Amino acid sequence: MRNRPFEVQPISGAIGAELHGIDLGSELTDATIAALRQALLDHLVIFFRDQDLPPARFLALAKRFGSPIEYPFVKGIDGFPEIIAVAKLPHETVNFGGVWHSDTTYLQQPPMATLLVAREVPPVGGDTLFANQYMALETLSPRMQELLAGLHGVSSSAKADASRTREDRIRSDGTVEARKLLVAEHPAVRTHPETGRKALYVNVAHTVGFAGMTEDESKPLLGFLFRHQIQPEFTCRFKWHPGSLAIWDNRCAQHYAMNDYHGQKRVMQRITLAGDTPR
Ligand code: SIN
């Protein structure tokens, strides 16, 4: 788009761009929001540096892109139920989101996008990786794509690797629903409602099988897809500083929070935006 009020710098060949020259805490016009949304659709995850976004401004920004929803298992920060703290403290060993996933696919309508702002980060480590799920699908053989197009993945909130990553936060800030089991079925290949492109939509954190198939029958194909969909060529990696912000599109991207900063503290704040029923 010409005349857009920011610079776009892709950070890998597959996914992700840093956007420079924009203050997200200022009054943004509808045209600027539309240009940001287009950048998100083009790059799947967009990053910003040095943003001054205390919680009220962070929430106001999120509302320009959609409707913030509450995370089912962890309470929001004081006064802001829609903002959760994503934290790992020096004595903790497991980090929140340290497994490849698209957010909360065990909901009937998983969030379309997530905003994550860094408050306190370790001097080194704690990066986040993102993987392009359009590419994951498009690099499969036509026959495999055809096969997947007829399948639905079953997502569960209880898969062990993912539930482990939220245990510390449930202990400190769990909601009354924190131990509830949530399950949803979604097409293994979803069509992005805005771009019209198809993306692979299973993830190792939450997908437990294919509908109508046993766990044993699902396992080999899922195992292959879980390996395939996160290969390095589909990814980018983002290093955080306080004030860095990422906005990612859960409909076509997955992410993974690196857990390589033991003994250090990392504190982020996160908002997810309501999504539609995957089709
Ligand atoms: C998340 O999975 O939402 C957290 C990602 C991160 O902390 O980098």
PDB file of C-alpha atoms and ligand atoms in Angstrom:
ATOM      1  CA  MET A   1       0.000   0.000   0.000  1.00  0.00           C
ATOM      2  CA  ARG A   2       1.390   3.417  -0.937  1.00  0.00           C
ATOM      3  CA  ASN A   3       1.335   6.332   1.520  1.00  0.00           C
ATOM      4  CA  ARG A   4       1.058   4.084   4.536  1.00  0.00           C
ATOM      5  CA  PRO A   5       2.181   5.873   7.693  1.00  0.00           C
ATOM      6  CA  PHE A   6       4.887   3.349   8.699  1.00  0.00           C
ATOM      7  CA  GLU A   7       7.816   1.427   7.254  1.00  0.00           C
ATOM      8  CA  VAL A   8       7.543  -2.345   6.844  1.00  0.00           C
ATOM      9  CA  GLN A   9      10.630  -4.492   7.272  1.00  0.00           C
ATOM     10  CA  PRO A  10      10.096  -8.252   6.835  1.00  0.00           C
ATOM     11  CA  ILE A  11      12.240 -10.228   9.289  1.00  0.00           C
ATOM     12  CA  SER A  12      12.305 -13.567   7.469  1.00  0.00           C
ATOM     13  CA  GLY A  13      11.398 -14.977   4.076  1.00  0.00           C
ATOM     14  CA  ALA A  14       8.359 -16.759   5.486  1.00  0.00           C
ATOM     15  CA  ILE A  15       6.578 -14.700   8.119  1.00  0.00           C
ATOM     16  CA  GLY A  16       6.790 -11.575  10.249  1.00  0.00           C
ATOM     17  CA  ALA A  17       7.566  -7.905   9.694  1.00  0.00           C
ATOM     18  CA  GLU A  18       8.717  -5.088  11.951  1.00  0.00           C
ATOM     19  CA  LEU A  19       6.754  -1.889  11.465  1.00  0.00           C
ATOM     20  CA  HIS A  20       8.668   1.304  12.167  1.00  0.00           C
ATOM     21  CA  GLY A  21       7.724   4.957  12.533  1.00  0.00           C
ATOM     22  CA  ILE A  22       4.382   4.594  14.265  1.00  0.00           C
ATOM     23  CA  ASP A  23       3.315   5.458  17.815  1.00  0.00           C
ATOM     24  CA  LEU A  24       0.517   3.049  18.696  1.00  0.00           C
ATOM     25  CA  GLY A  25      -0.339   5.000  21.833  1.00  0.00           C
ATOM     26  CA  SER A  26      -1.371   8.045  19.767  1.00  0.00           C
ATOM     27  CA  GLU A  27      -4.768   8.660  18.134  1.00  0.00           C
ATOM     28  CA  LEU A  28      -4.762   6.437  15.045  1.00  0.00           C
ATOM     29  CA  THR A  29      -7.040   7.155  12.099  1.00  0.00           C
ATOM     30  CA  ASP A  30      -9.263   4.465  10.587  1.00  0.00           C
ATOM     31  CA  ALA A  31      -7.008   4.529   7.509  1.00  0.00           C
ATOM     32  CA  THR A  32      -3.955   3.769   9.659  1.00  0.00           C
ATOM     33  CA  ILE A  33      -5.747   0.904  11.394  1.00  0.00           C
ATOM     34  CA  ALA A  34      -6.764  -0.465   7.989  1.00  0.00           C
ATOM     35  CA  ALA A  35      -3.133  -0.268   6.820  1.00  0.00           C
ATOM     36  CA  LEU A  36      -1.963  -2.062   9.989  1.00  0.00           C
ATOM     37  CA  ARG A  37      -4.568  -4.744   9.471  1.00  0.00           C
ATOM     38  CA  GLN A  38      -3.431  -5.201   5.884  1.00  0.00           C
ATOM     39  CA  ALA A  39       0.161  -5.553   7.097  1.00  0.00           C
ATOM     40  CA  LEU A  40      -1.019  -8.224   9.551  1.00  0.00           C
ATOM     41  CA  LEU A  41      -2.818 -10.088   6.755  1.00  0.00           C
ATOM     42  CA  ASP A  42       0.268  -9.845   4.528  1.00  0.00           C
ATOM     43  CA  HIS A  43       2.881 -10.838   7.138  1.00  0.00           C
ATOM     44  CA  LEU A  44       0.823 -12.937   9.659  1.00  0.00           C
ATOM     45  CA  VAL A  45       2.630 -11.339  12.585  1.00  0.00           C
ATOM     46  CA  ILE A  46       3.662  -7.700  12.939  1.00  0.00           C
ATOM     47  CA  PHE A  47       6.123  -6.307  15.458  1.00  0.00           C
ATOM     48  CA  PHE A  48       6.662  -2.841  16.916  1.00  0.00           C
ATOM     49  CA  ARG A  49       9.430  -1.402  19.086  1.00  0.00           C
ATOM     50  CA  ASP A  50       9.470   1.115  21.940  1.00  0.00           C
ATOM     51  CA  GLN A  51       5.721   1.461  22.360  1.00  0.00           C
ATOM     52  CA  ASP A  52       4.346   3.238  25.421  1.00  0.00           C
ATOM     53  CA  LEU A  53       1.255   1.148  26.119  1.00  0.00           C
ATOM     54  CA  PRO A  54       0.183   1.030  29.757  1.00  0.00           C
ATOM     55  CA  PRO A  55      -2.817  -1.306  30.232  1.00  0.00           C
ATOM     56  CA  ALA A  56      -5.600   1.183  29.396  1.00  0.00           C
ATOM     57  CA  ARG A  57      -3.872   2.280  26.196  1.00  0.00           C
ATOM     58  CA  PHE A  58      -2.984  -1.331  25.343  1.00  0.00           C
ATOM     59  CA  LEU A  59      -6.646  -2.322  25.674  1.00  0.00           C
ATOM     60  CA  ALA A  60      -7.806   0.713  23.671  1.00  0.00           C
ATOM     61  CA  LEU A  61      -5.399  -0.264  20.878  1.00  0.00           C
ATOM     62  CA  ALA A  62      -6.655  -3.871  20.901  1.00  0.00           C
ATOM     63  CA  LYS A  63     -10.239  -2.632  20.562  1.00  0.00           C
ATOM     64  CA  ARG A  64      -9.334  -0.925  17.279  1.00  0.00           C
ATOM     65  CA  PHE A  65      -8.627  -4.380  15.821  1.00  0.00           C
ATOM     66  CA  GLY A  66     -11.480  -6.396  17.315  1.00  0.00           C
ATOM     67  CA  SER A  67     -13.285  -7.428  20.498  1.00  0.00           C
ATOM     68  CA  PRO A  68     -11.026  -8.477  23.385  1.00  0.00           C
ATOM     69  CA  ILE A  69     -12.091 -11.710  25.083  1.00  0.00           C
ATOM     70  CA  GLU A  70     -11.126 -13.129  28.461  1.00  0.00           C
ATOM     71  CA  TYR A  71      -8.701 -16.051  28.630  1.00  0.00           C
ATOM     72  CA  PRO A  72     -10.625 -18.993  30.129  1.00  0.00           C
ATOM     73  CA  PHE A  73      -8.090 -20.215  32.691  1.00  0.00           C
ATOM     74  CA  VAL A  74      -6.188 -17.226  34.086  1.00  0.00           C
ATOM     75  CA  LYS A  75      -7.613 -14.040  35.596  1.00  0.00           C
ATOM     76  CA  GLY A  76      -6.822 -10.691  34.083  1.00  0.00           C
ATOM     77  CA  ILE A  77      -4.600  -8.128  35.770  1.00  0.00           C
ATOM     78  CA  ASP A  78      -6.192  -5.752  38.292  1.00  0.00           C
ATOM     79  CA  GLY A  79      -8.908  -3.682  36.655  1.00  0.00           C
ATOM     80  CA  PHE A  80      -8.423  -5.285  33.225  1.00  0.00           C
ATOM     81  CA  PRO A  81     -10.077  -8.718  32.922  1.00  0.00           C
ATOM     82  CA  GLU A  82      -9.146  -8.895  29.217  1.00  0.00           C
ATOM     83  CA  ILE A  83      -5.387  -8.523  29.865  1.00  0.00           C
ATOM     84  CA  ILE A  84      -3.490 -11.480  31.296  1.00  0.00           C
ATOM     85  CA  ALA A  85       0.047 -11.478  32.563  1.00  0.00           C
ATOM     86  CA  VAL A  86       2.246 -13.976  30.746  1.00  0.00           C
ATOM     87  CA  ALA A  87       5.073 -14.318  33.207  1.00  0.00           C
ATOM     88  CA  LYS A  88       7.892 -16.618  34.193  1.00  0.00           C
ATOM     89  CA  LEU A  89       9.526 -15.839  37.518  1.00  0.00           C
ATOM     90  CA  PRO A  90      13.155 -16.629  38.406  1.00  0.00           C
ATOM     91  CA  HIS A  91      12.244 -19.715  40.484  1.00  0.00           C
ATOM     92  CA  GLU A  92       9.862 -21.159  37.854  1.00  0.00           C
ATOM     93  CA  THR A  93      10.979 -23.728  35.294  1.00  0.00           C
ATOM     94  CA  VAL A  94       8.076 -23.979  32.846  1.00  0.00           C
ATOM     95  CA  ASN A  95       7.013 -21.025  30.722  1.00  0.00           C
ATOM     96  CA  PHE A  96       3.555 -20.138  29.454  1.00  0.00           C
ATOM     97  CA  GLY A  97       3.173 -20.997  25.758  1.00  0.00           C
ATOM     98  CA  GLY A  98       6.398 -23.001  25.513  1.00  0.00           C
ATOM     99  CA  VAL A  99       4.915 -25.406  22.973  1.00  0.00           C
ATOM    100  CA  TRP A 100       3.974 -24.716  19.331  1.00  0.00           C
ATOM    101  CA  HIS A 101       0.348 -23.642  19.116  1.00  0.00           C
ATOM    102  CA  SER A 102      -2.364 -21.426  17.793  1.00  0.00           C
ATOM    103  CA  ASP A 103      -4.177 -19.831  20.732  1.00  0.00           C
ATOM    104  CA  THR A 104      -6.967 -21.745  22.519  1.00  0.00           C
ATOM    105  CA  THR A 105      -8.115 -23.854  19.549  1.00  0.00           C
ATOM    106  CA  TYR A 106     -10.178 -25.846  22.072  1.00  0.00           C
ATOM    107  CA  LEU A 107     -12.726 -22.990  21.952  1.00  0.00           C
ATOM    108  CA  GLN A 108     -15.594 -23.197  19.442  1.00  0.00           C
ATOM    109  CA  GLN A 109     -14.535 -19.761  18.221  1.00  0.00           C
ATOM    110  CA  PRO A 110     -10.801 -19.433  18.827  1.00  0.00           C
ATOM    111  CA  PRO A 111      -9.344 -15.909  18.932  1.00  0.00           C
ATOM    112  CA  MET A 112      -8.533 -14.434  15.550  1.00  0.00           C
ATOM    113  CA  ALA A 113      -5.523 -12.514  16.801  1.00  0.00           C
ATOM    114  CA  THR A 114      -3.396 -11.901  19.875  1.00  0.00           C
ATOM    115  CA  LEU A 115      -1.517  -8.825  21.046  1.00  0.00           C
ATOM    116  CA  LEU A 116       1.492  -9.356  23.316  1.00  0.00           C
ATOM    117  CA  VAL A 117       3.480  -6.510  24.837  1.00  0.00           C
ATOM    118  CA  ALA A 118       6.782  -6.954  26.686  1.00  0.00           C
ATOM    119  CA  ARG A 119       7.072  -5.358  30.134  1.00  0.00           C
ATOM    120  CA  GLU A 120      10.209  -7.004  31.558  1.00  0.00           C
ATOM    121  CA  VAL A 121      12.524  -9.324  29.641  1.00  0.00           C
ATOM    122  CA  PRO A 122      15.700 -11.250  30.426  1.00  0.00           C
ATOM    123  CA  PRO A 123      18.967  -9.794  29.067  1.00  0.00           C
ATOM    124  CA  VAL A 124      19.144 -12.715  26.680  1.00  0.00           C
ATOM    125  CA  GLY A 125      16.634 -15.438  25.750  1.00  0.00           C
ATOM    126  CA  GLY A 126      12.841 -15.513  25.905  1.00  0.00           C
ATOM    127  CA  ASP A 127      12.368 -14.931  22.165  1.00  0.00           C
ATOM    128  CA  THR A 128       9.154 -15.986  20.449  1.00  0.00           C
ATOM    129  CA  LEU A 129       9.054 -18.034  17.238  1.00  0.00           C
ATOM    130  CA  PHE A 130       6.241 -17.920  14.681  1.00  0.00           C
ATOM    131  CA  ALA A 131       5.401 -20.364  11.853  1.00  0.00           C
ATOM    132  CA  ASN A 132       3.456 -19.705   8.653  1.00  0.00           C
ATOM    133  CA  GLN A 133       0.575 -22.201   8.309  1.00  0.00           C
ATOM    134  CA  TYR A 134      -0.348 -21.207   4.755  1.00  0.00           C
ATOM    135  CA  MET A 135       3.127 -22.392   3.771  1.00  0.00           C
ATOM    136  CA  ALA A 136       2.753 -25.498   5.911  1.00  0.00           C
ATOM    137  CA  LEU A 137      -0.309 -26.449   3.880  1.00  0.00           C
ATOM    138  CA  GLU A 138       0.918 -25.338   0.461  1.00  0.00           C
ATOM    139  CA  THR A 139       4.119 -27.394   0.727  1.00  0.00           C
ATOM    140  CA  LEU A 140       2.187 -30.643   1.203  1.00  0.00           C
ATOM    141  CA  SER A 141       1.473 -32.837  -1.828  1.00  0.00           C
ATOM    142  CA  PRO A 142      -1.878 -32.230  -3.571  1.00  0.00           C
ATOM    143  CA  ARG A 143      -3.059 -35.685  -2.450  1.00  0.00           C
ATOM    144  CA  MET A 144      -2.247 -34.969   1.204  1.00  0.00           C
ATOM    145  CA  GLN A 145      -3.982 -31.574   0.953  1.00  0.00           C
ATOM    146  CA  GLU A 146      -7.043 -33.329  -0.456  1.00  0.00           C
ATOM    147  CA  LEU A 147      -7.014 -35.880   2.363  1.00  0.00           C
ATOM    148  CA  LEU A 148      -6.706 -33.178   5.037  1.00  0.00           C
ATOM    149  CA  ALA A 149      -9.488 -31.116   3.490  1.00  0.00           C
ATOM    150  CA  GLY A 150     -11.916 -33.852   4.551  1.00  0.00           C
ATOM    151  CA  LEU A 151     -10.728 -34.074   8.169  1.00  0.00           C
ATOM    152  CA  HIS A 152     -11.600 -32.242  11.376  1.00  0.00           C
ATOM    153  CA  GLY A 153      -9.083 -31.945  14.197  1.00  0.00           C
ATOM    154  CA  VAL A 154     -10.256 -32.330  17.779  1.00  0.00           C
ATOM    155  CA  SER A 155      -8.665 -29.810  20.155  1.00  0.00           C
ATOM    156  CA  SER A 156      -8.606 -30.327  23.915  1.00  0.00           C
ATOM    157  CA  SER A 157      -7.530 -27.979  26.680  1.00  0.00           C
ATOM    158  CA  ALA A 158      -6.151 -30.943  28.631  1.00  0.00           C
ATOM    159  CA  LYS A 159      -3.218 -32.051  26.469  1.00  0.00           C
ATOM    160  CA  ALA A 160      -0.342 -32.509  28.898  1.00  0.00           C
ATOM    161  CA  ASP A 161       2.423 -30.381  27.335  1.00  0.00           C
ATOM    162  CA  ALA A 162       0.132 -27.376  26.972  1.00  0.00           C
ATOM    163  CA  SER A 163      -1.596 -27.647  30.343  1.00  0.00           C
ATOM    164  CA  ARG A 164       1.806 -27.892  32.036  1.00  0.00           C
ATOM    165  CA  THR A 165       2.804 -24.511  30.546  1.00  0.00           C
ATOM    166  CA  ARG A 166      -0.105 -22.736  32.232  1.00  0.00           C
ATOM    167  CA  GLU A 167       0.133 -24.447  35.657  1.00  0.00           C
ATOM    168  CA  ASP A 168       2.237 -21.751  37.383  1.00  0.00           C
ATOM    169  CA  ARG A 169      -0.153 -19.016  36.229  1.00  0.00           C
ATOM    170  CA  ILE A 170      -3.211 -21.054  37.259  1.00  0.00           C
ATOM    171  CA  ARG A 171      -1.653 -21.459  40.713  1.00  0.00           C
ATOM    172  CA  SER A 172      -1.100 -17.691  41.035  1.00  0.00           C
ATOM    173  CA  ASP A 173      -4.107 -16.301  39.083  1.00  0.00           C
ATOM    174  CA  GLY A 174      -6.382 -19.200  38.064  1.00  0.00           C
ATOM    175  CA  THR A 175     -10.058 -18.553  37.349  1.00  0.00           C
ATOM    176  CA  VAL A 176     -12.822 -20.723  38.845  1.00  0.00           C
ATOM    177  CA  GLU A 177     -12.998 -22.412  35.431  1.00  0.00           C
ATOM    178  CA  ALA A 178      -9.282 -23.201  35.474  1.00  0.00           C
ATOM    179  CA  ARG A 179      -9.668 -26.981  35.622  1.00  0.00           C
ATOM    180  CA  LYS A 180     -12.577 -27.218  33.189  1.00  0.00           C
ATOM    181  CA  LEU A 181     -12.102 -29.399  30.109  1.00  0.00           C
ATOM    182  CA  LEU A 182     -12.790 -27.569  26.856  1.00  0.00           C
ATOM    183  CA  VAL A 183     -13.019 -29.475  23.579  1.00  0.00           C
ATOM    184  CA  ALA A 184     -13.754 -28.282  20.042  1.00  0.00           C
ATOM    185  CA  GLU A 185     -13.641 -29.723  16.529  1.00  0.00           C
ATOM    186  CA  HIS A 186     -12.319 -27.627  13.659  1.00  0.00           C
ATOM    187  CA  PRO A 187     -11.455 -28.288  10.006  1.00  0.00           C
ATOM    188  CA  ALA A 188      -7.837 -29.449   9.670  1.00  0.00           C
ATOM    189  CA  VAL A 189      -7.601 -27.008   6.770  1.00  0.00           C
ATOM    190  CA  ARG A 190      -9.323 -23.693   7.390  1.00  0.00           C
ATOM    191  CA  THR A 191     -10.073 -20.901   4.981  1.00  0.00           C
ATOM    192  CA  HIS A 192      -8.978 -17.534   6.284  1.00  0.00           C
ATOM    193  CA  PRO A 193     -12.113 -15.375   6.386  1.00  0.00           C
ATOM    194  CA  GLU A 194     -10.283 -12.224   5.273  1.00  0.00           C
ATOM    195  CA  THR A 195      -7.644 -13.427   2.783  1.00  0.00           C
ATOM    196  CA  GLY A 196      -9.556 -16.427   1.430  1.00  0.00           C
ATOM    197  CA  ARG A 197      -6.334 -18.482   1.641  1.00  0.00           C
ATOM    198  CA  LYS A 198      -6.240 -21.979   3.129  1.00  0.00           C
ATOM    199  CA  ALA A 199      -4.057 -22.776   6.125  1.00  0.00           C
ATOM    200  CA  LEU A 200      -3.188 -25.915   8.055  1.00  0.00           C
ATOM    201  CA  TYR A 201      -5.082 -25.784  11.354  1.00  0.00           C
ATOM    202  CA  VAL A 202      -3.851 -28.499  13.715  1.00  0.00           C
ATOM    203  CA  ASN A 203      -1.307 -27.875  16.466  1.00  0.00           C
ATOM    204  CA  VAL A 204       0.745 -30.061  18.763  1.00  0.00           C
ATOM    205  CA  ALA A 205      -0.357 -28.243  21.934  1.00  0.00           C
ATOM    206  CA  HIS A 206      -4.086 -28.808  21.579  1.00  0.00           C
ATOM    207  CA  THR A 207      -4.966 -31.233  18.737  1.00  0.00           C
ATOM    208  CA  VAL A 208      -5.531 -34.710  20.166  1.00  0.00           C
ATOM    209  CA  GLY A 209      -6.901 -36.529  17.117  1.00  0.00           C
ATOM    210  CA  PHE A 210      -9.130 -36.421  14.053  1.00  0.00           C
ATOM    211  CA  ALA A 211     -12.904 -36.612  14.470  1.00  0.00           C
ATOM    212  CA  GLY A 212     -14.228 -40.097  13.689  1.00  0.00           C
ATOM    213  CA  MET A 213     -10.798 -41.705  14.056  1.00  0.00           C
ATOM    214  CA  THR A 214      -9.217 -43.333  17.103  1.00  0.00           C
ATOM    215  CA  GLU A 215      -6.273 -41.716  18.836  1.00  0.00           C
ATOM    216  CA  ASP A 216      -4.017 -44.504  17.501  1.00  0.00           C
ATOM    217  CA  GLU A 217      -5.270 -43.977  13.953  1.00  0.00           C
ATOM    218  CA  SER A 218      -4.772 -40.201  14.179  1.00  0.00           C
ATOM    219  CA  LYS A 219      -1.337 -40.322  15.738  1.00  0.00           C
ATOM    220  CA  PRO A 220       0.926 -41.085  12.741  1.00  0.00           C
ATOM    221  CA  LEU A 221      -0.620 -38.399  10.511  1.00  0.00           C
ATOM    222  CA  LEU A 222      -0.709 -35.834  13.302  1.00  0.00           C
ATOM    223  CA  GLY A 223       2.900 -36.641  14.211  1.00  0.00           C
ATOM    224  CA  PHE A 224       3.934 -35.981  10.622  1.00  0.00           C
ATOM    225  CA  LEU A 225       1.967 -32.702  10.456  1.00  0.00           C
ATOM    226  CA  PHE A 226       3.331 -31.465  13.804  1.00  0.00           C
ATOM    227  CA  ARG A 227       6.889 -31.954  12.510  1.00  0.00           C
ATOM    228  CA  HIS A 228       6.152 -30.586   9.061  1.00  0.00           C
ATOM    229  CA  GLN A 229       4.314 -27.418  10.095  1.00  0.00           C
ATOM    230  CA  ILE A 230       7.108 -25.858  12.139  1.00  0.00           C
ATOM    231  CA  GLN A 231      10.120 -26.444   9.941  1.00  0.00           C
ATOM    232  CA  PRO A 232      12.657 -23.616  10.141  1.00  0.00           C
ATOM    233  CA  GLU A 233      11.899 -22.364   6.598  1.00  0.00           C
ATOM    234  CA  PHE A 234       8.339 -21.477   7.674  1.00  0.00           C
ATOM    235  CA  THR A 235       9.400 -19.487  10.741  1.00  0.00           C
ATOM    236  CA  CYS A 236      10.740 -16.236  12.106  1.00  0.00           C
ATOM    237  CA  ARG A 237      12.121 -15.427  15.546  1.00  0.00           C
ATOM    238  CA  PHE A 238      11.558 -12.197  17.465  1.00  0.00           C
ATOM    239  CA  LYS A 239      13.747 -10.774  20.212  1.00  0.00           C
ATOM    240  CA  TRP A 240      11.845  -8.716  22.763  1.00  0.00           C
ATOM    241  CA  HIS A 241      12.763  -5.518  24.573  1.00  0.00           C
ATOM    242  CA  PRO A 242      10.531  -3.707  27.064  1.00  0.00           C
ATOM    243  CA  GLY A 243       7.900  -1.895  24.987  1.00  0.00           C
ATOM    244  CA  SER A 244       8.054  -4.357  22.069  1.00  0.00           C
ATOM    245  CA  LEU A 245       4.642  -5.437  20.821  1.00  0.00           C
ATOM    246  CA  ALA A 246       3.594  -8.305  18.570  1.00  0.00           C
ATOM    247  CA  ILE A 247       0.218  -8.821  16.944  1.00  0.00           C
ATOM    248  CA  TRP A 248      -0.279 -12.238  15.378  1.00  0.00           C
ATOM    249  CA  ASP A 249      -3.014 -13.868  13.351  1.00  0.00           C
ATOM    250  CA  ASN A 250      -4.008 -17.161  14.979  1.00  0.00           C
ATOM    251  CA  ARG A 251      -5.906 -18.247  11.863  1.00  0.00           C
ATOM    252  CA  CYS A 252      -2.763 -18.783   9.808  1.00  0.00           C
ATOM    253  CA  ALA A 253       0.202 -18.659  12.230  1.00  0.00           C
ATOM    254  CA  GLN A 254       1.468 -20.623  15.194  1.00  0.00           C
ATOM    255  CA  HIS A 255       3.879 -19.459  17.856  1.00  0.00           C
ATOM    256  CA  TYR A 256       6.297 -20.863  20.424  1.00  0.00           C
ATOM    257  CA  ALA A 257       7.728 -19.099  23.483  1.00  0.00           C
ATOM    258  CA  MET A 258      11.383 -20.092  24.024  1.00  0.00           C
ATOM    259  CA  ASN A 259      12.187 -21.236  27.539  1.00  0.00           C
ATOM    260  CA  ASP A 260      15.917 -20.493  27.636  1.00  0.00           C
ATOM    261  CA  TYR A 261      16.252 -17.962  30.460  1.00  0.00           C
ATOM    262  CA  HIS A 262      16.079 -19.969  33.692  1.00  0.00           C
ATOM    263  CA  GLY A 263      16.698 -17.927  36.822  1.00  0.00           C
ATOM    264  CA  GLN A 264      15.571 -14.729  35.065  1.00  0.00           C
ATOM    265  CA  LYS A 265      12.236 -12.939  34.956  1.00  0.00           C
ATOM    266  CA  ARG A 266      10.092 -12.318  31.885  1.00  0.00           C
ATOM    267  CA  VAL A 267       6.778 -10.464  32.130  1.00  0.00           C
ATOM    268  CA  MET A 268       4.466  -9.806  29.208  1.00  0.00           C
ATOM    269  CA  GLN A 269       0.826  -8.770  28.893  1.00  0.00           C
ATOM    270  CA  ARG A 270      -1.543 -10.386  26.442  1.00  0.00           C
ATOM    271  CA  ILE A 271      -4.929  -9.664  24.893  1.00  0.00           C
ATOM    272  CA  THR A 272      -6.787 -11.998  22.539  1.00  0.00           C
ATOM    273  CA  LEU A 273      -9.445 -10.871  20.062  1.00  0.00           C
ATOM    274  CA  ALA A 274     -12.674 -12.731  19.353  1.00  0.00           C
ATOM    275  CA  GLY A 275     -12.619 -14.911  16.263  1.00  0.00           C
ATOM    276  CA  ASP A 276     -15.191 -16.677  14.117  1.00  0.00           C
ATOM    277  CA  THR A 277     -16.018 -20.371  13.748  1.00  0.00           C
ATOM    278  CA  PRO A 278     -13.236 -21.904  11.627  1.00  0.00           C
ATOM    279  CA  ARG A 279     -14.496 -23.107   8.212  1.00  0.00           C
TER     280      ARG A 279
HETATM  281  C1  SIN B   1       1.688 -17.104  24.300  1.00  0.00           C
HETATM  282  O1  SIN B   1       1.722 -18.266  23.914  1.00  0.00           O
HETATM  283  O2  SIN B   1       0.694 -16.412  24.162  1.00  0.00           O
HETATM  284  C2  SIN B   1       2.906 -16.501  24.943  1.00  0.00           C
HETATM  285  C3  SIN B   1       3.969 -16.218  23.949  1.00  0.00           C
HETATM  286  C4  SIN B   1       5.195 -15.614  24.596  1.00  0.00           C
HETATM  287  O3  SIN B   1       5.201 -15.370  25.803  1.00  0.00           O
HETATM  288  O4  SIN B   1       6.157 -15.354  23.884  1.00  0.00           O
END
